[in-house]
Coordinates of C-alpha atoms in Angstrom, one line a residue:
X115 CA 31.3 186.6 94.1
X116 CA 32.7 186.1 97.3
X117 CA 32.5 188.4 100.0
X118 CA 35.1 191.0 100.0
X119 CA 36.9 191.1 103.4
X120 CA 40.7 192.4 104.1
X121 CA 42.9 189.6 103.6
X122 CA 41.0 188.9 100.5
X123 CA 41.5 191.7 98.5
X124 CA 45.1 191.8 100.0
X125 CA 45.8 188.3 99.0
X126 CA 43.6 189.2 95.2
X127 CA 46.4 192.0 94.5
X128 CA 49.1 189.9 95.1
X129 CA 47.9 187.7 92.4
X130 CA 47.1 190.1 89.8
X131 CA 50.4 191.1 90.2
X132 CA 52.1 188.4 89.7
X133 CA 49.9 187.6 86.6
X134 CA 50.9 190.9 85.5
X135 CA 54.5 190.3 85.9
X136 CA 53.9 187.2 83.4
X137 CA 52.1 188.6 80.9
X138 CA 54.6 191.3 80.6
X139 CA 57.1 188.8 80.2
X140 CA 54.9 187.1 77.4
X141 CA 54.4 190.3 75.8
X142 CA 58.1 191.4 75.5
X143 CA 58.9 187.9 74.1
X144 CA 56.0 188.3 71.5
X145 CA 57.1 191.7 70.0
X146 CA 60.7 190.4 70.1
X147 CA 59.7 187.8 67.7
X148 CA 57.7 190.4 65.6
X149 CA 54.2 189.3 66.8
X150 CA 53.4 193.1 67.6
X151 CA 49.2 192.7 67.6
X152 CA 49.7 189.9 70.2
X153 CA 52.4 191.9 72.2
X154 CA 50.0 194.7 71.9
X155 CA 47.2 193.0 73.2
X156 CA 49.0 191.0 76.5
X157 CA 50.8 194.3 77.2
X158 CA 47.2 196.2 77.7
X159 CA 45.9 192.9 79.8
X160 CA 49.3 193.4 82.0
X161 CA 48.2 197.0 82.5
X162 CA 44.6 196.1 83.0
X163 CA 46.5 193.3 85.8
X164 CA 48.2 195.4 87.4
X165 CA 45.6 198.3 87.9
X166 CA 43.3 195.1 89.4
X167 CA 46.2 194.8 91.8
X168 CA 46.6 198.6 92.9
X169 CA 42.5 198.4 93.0
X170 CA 42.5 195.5 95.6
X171 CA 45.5 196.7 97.6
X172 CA 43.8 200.5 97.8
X173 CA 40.5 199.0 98.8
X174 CA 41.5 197.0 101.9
X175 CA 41.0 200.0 104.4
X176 CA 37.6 201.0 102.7
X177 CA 33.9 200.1 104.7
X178 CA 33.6 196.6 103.2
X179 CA 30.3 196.7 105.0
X180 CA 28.7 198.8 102.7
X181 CA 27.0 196.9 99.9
X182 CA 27.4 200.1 97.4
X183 CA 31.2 200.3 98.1
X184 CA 31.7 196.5 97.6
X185 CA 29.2 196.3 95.2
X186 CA 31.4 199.3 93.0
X187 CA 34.3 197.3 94.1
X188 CA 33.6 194.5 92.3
X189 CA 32.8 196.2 89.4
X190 CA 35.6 197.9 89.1
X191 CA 37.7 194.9 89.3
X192 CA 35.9 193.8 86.5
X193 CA 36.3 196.9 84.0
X194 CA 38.7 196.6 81.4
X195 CA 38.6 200.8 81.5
X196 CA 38.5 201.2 84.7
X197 CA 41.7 198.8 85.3
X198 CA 43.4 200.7 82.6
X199 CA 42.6 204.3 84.6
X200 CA 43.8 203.4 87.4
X201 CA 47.1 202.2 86.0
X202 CA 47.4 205.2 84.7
X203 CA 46.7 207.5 86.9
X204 CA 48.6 206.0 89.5
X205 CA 51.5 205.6 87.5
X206 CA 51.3 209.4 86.2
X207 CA 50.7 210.5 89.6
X208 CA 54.2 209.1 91.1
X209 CA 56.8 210.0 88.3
X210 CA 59.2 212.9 88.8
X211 CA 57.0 215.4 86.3
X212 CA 53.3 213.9 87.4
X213 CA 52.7 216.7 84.7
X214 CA 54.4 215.4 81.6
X215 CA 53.1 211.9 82.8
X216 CA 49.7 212.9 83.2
X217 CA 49.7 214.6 79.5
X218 CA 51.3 211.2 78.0
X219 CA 48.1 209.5 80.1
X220 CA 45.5 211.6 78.7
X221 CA 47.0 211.0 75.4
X222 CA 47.0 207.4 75.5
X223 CA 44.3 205.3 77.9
X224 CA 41.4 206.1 75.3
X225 CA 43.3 204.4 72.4
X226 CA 44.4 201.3 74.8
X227 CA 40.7 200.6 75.7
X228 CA 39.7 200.8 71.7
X229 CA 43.0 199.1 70.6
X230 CA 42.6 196.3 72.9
X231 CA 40.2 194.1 71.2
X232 CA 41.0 194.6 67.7
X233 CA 45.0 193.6 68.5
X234 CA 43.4 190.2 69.7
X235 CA 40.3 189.4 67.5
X236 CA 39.1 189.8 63.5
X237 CA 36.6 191.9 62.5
X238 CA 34.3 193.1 59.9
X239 CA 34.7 196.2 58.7
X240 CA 33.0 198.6 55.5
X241 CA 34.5 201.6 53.2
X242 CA 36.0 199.3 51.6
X243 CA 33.6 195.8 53.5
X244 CA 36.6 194.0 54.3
X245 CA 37.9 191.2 57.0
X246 CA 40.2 192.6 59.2
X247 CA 43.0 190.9 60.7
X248 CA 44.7 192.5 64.3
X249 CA 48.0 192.7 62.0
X250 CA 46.4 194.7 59.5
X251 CA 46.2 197.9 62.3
X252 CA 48.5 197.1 64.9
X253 CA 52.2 198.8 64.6
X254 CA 55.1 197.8 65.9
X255 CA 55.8 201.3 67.2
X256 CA 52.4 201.2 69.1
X257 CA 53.2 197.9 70.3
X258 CA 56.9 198.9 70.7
X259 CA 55.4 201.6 73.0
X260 CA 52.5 199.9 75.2
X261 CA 55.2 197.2 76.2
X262 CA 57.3 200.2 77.6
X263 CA 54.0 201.6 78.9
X264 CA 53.2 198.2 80.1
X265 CA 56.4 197.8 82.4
X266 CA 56.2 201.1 83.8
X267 CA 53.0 201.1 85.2
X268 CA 54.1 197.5 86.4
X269 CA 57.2 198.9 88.1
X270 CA 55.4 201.7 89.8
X271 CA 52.7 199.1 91.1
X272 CA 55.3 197.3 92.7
X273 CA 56.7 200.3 94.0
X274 CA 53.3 201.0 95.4
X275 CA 52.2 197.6 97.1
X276 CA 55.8 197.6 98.8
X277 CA 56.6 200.8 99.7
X278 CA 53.1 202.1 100.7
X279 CA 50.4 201.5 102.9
X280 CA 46.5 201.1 102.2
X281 CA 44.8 203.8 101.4
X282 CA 42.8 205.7 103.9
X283 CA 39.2 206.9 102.4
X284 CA 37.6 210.1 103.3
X285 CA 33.7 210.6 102.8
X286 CA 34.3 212.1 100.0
X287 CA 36.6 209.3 98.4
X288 CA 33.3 207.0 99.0
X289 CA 31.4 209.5 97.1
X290 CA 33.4 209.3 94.1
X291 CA 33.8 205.2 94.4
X292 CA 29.7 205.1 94.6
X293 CA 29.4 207.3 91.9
X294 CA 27.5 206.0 88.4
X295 CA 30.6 204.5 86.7
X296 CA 28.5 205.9 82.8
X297 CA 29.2 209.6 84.4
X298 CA 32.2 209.1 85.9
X299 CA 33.6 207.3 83.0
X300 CA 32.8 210.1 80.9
X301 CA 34.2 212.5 82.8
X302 CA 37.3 210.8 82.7
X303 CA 37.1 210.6 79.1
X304 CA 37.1 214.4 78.8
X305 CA 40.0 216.1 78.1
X306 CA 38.8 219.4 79.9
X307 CA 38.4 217.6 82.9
X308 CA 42.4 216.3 83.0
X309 CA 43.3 220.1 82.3
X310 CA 41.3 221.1 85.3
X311 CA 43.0 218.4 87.2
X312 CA 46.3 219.7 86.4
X313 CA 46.0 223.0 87.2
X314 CA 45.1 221.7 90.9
X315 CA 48.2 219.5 90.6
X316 CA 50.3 222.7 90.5
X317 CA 48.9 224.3 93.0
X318 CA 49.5 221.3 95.3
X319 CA 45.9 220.2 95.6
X320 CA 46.0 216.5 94.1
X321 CA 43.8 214.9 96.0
X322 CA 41.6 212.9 93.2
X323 CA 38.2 212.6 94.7
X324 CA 38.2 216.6 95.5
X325 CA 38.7 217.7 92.2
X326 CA 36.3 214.7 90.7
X327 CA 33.5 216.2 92.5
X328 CA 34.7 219.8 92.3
X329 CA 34.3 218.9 88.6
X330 CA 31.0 217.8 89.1
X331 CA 29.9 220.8 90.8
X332 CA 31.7 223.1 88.8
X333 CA 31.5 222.2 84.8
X334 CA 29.1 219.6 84.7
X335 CA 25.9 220.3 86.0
X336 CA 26.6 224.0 85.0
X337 CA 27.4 223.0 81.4
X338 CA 30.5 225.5 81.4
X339 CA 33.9 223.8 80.8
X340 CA 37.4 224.8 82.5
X341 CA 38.8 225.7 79.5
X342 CA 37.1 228.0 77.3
X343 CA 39.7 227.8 74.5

């Protein structure tokens, strides 16, 4: 990899944008034409695009001379879930009811990081042993649905890189990048910890890396979860 410097990573999320923007395109054309497992599949990579984007642009203000951060960086750039997060989340975060959004997120970035592959590739699977074909599991309302998904996290990442400036990283935001991606990753996969950051959303404390750690501190090393329901 090369080093990661400023005009790098700037010039790195113009060009996952613009290969967003085209597989976007590709994938509205596909699922006009009724190839829904294909549509399916380029819609998630334009999501997975356009969170690289909003990665690289959010990055260029952060200590590029530490190896961890870079190092984390990198990887991150590289993660087909943690690509898909960020999209997400980002896009959740800056509609007009971050709430409803955020609910439609939780709901839906665990099945785009399982549905991914199968919409491209066969497999083998048992109960009845079988081949199975990406058509045989992919529906055009799902499809119908991630392409819609697809351009709105798109649009809002355009908003973003054009409206908005780099972000500027606390201590604590380096914390949470240089965190271990297995436990932050399952964290995210939680549902009780997308409650927890909710409730802090309507109390006007939305600041991501707080309530990560807060999390941390809180639920998971104490083993007692927000919600108790």
């Amino acid at each position: 990899m090369p080093k990661l410097t400023t005009d790098l990573l700037r010039t790195y999320s113009e060009a996952a944008l613009r290969n967003a923007d085209e597989l976007y395109a590709e994938a509205a054309v596909l699922l006009e034409h009724g190839h829904v497992a294909r549509a399916y599949f380029l819609a998630v990579s334009s999501i997975e695009e356009a969170g690289k984007a909003l990665q690289a642009f959010d990055a260029q203000l952060r200590n590029l001379s530490d190896p961890a951060v870079c190092t984390r960086l990198k990887a991150g750039m590289e993660s087909h879930a943690q690509k898909i997060n960020y999209a997400m989340s980002m896009w959740a975060m800056h509609c007009p009811d971050p709430r409803a959004a955020l609910k439609v997120a939780i709901d839906l970035v665990i099945d785009l990081q399982h549905g991914r592959e199968p919409a491209m590739y066969t497999d083998l699977r048992s109960d009845p042993d079988r081949a199975q074909l990406p058509s045989d599991i992919v529906r055009a309302e799902a499809a119908t649905d991630c392409v819609r998904l697809a351009r709105d996290c798109l649009a809002n990442a355009h908003r973003h890189v054009s409206e908005r400036e780099p972000t500027k990283f606390t201590s604590k935001h380096d914390r949470l990048f240089t965190m271990k991606s297995r436990r932050f990753q399952e964290m995210l996969k939680t549902e009780d910890f997308w409650w927890f950051y909710i409730t802090r959303m309507e109390v006007g404390q939305q600041d991501f890396a707080e309530a990560v750690l807060e999390y941390e501190n809180n639920h998971v090393k104490t083993g007692v979860p927000f919600r108790s329901d």
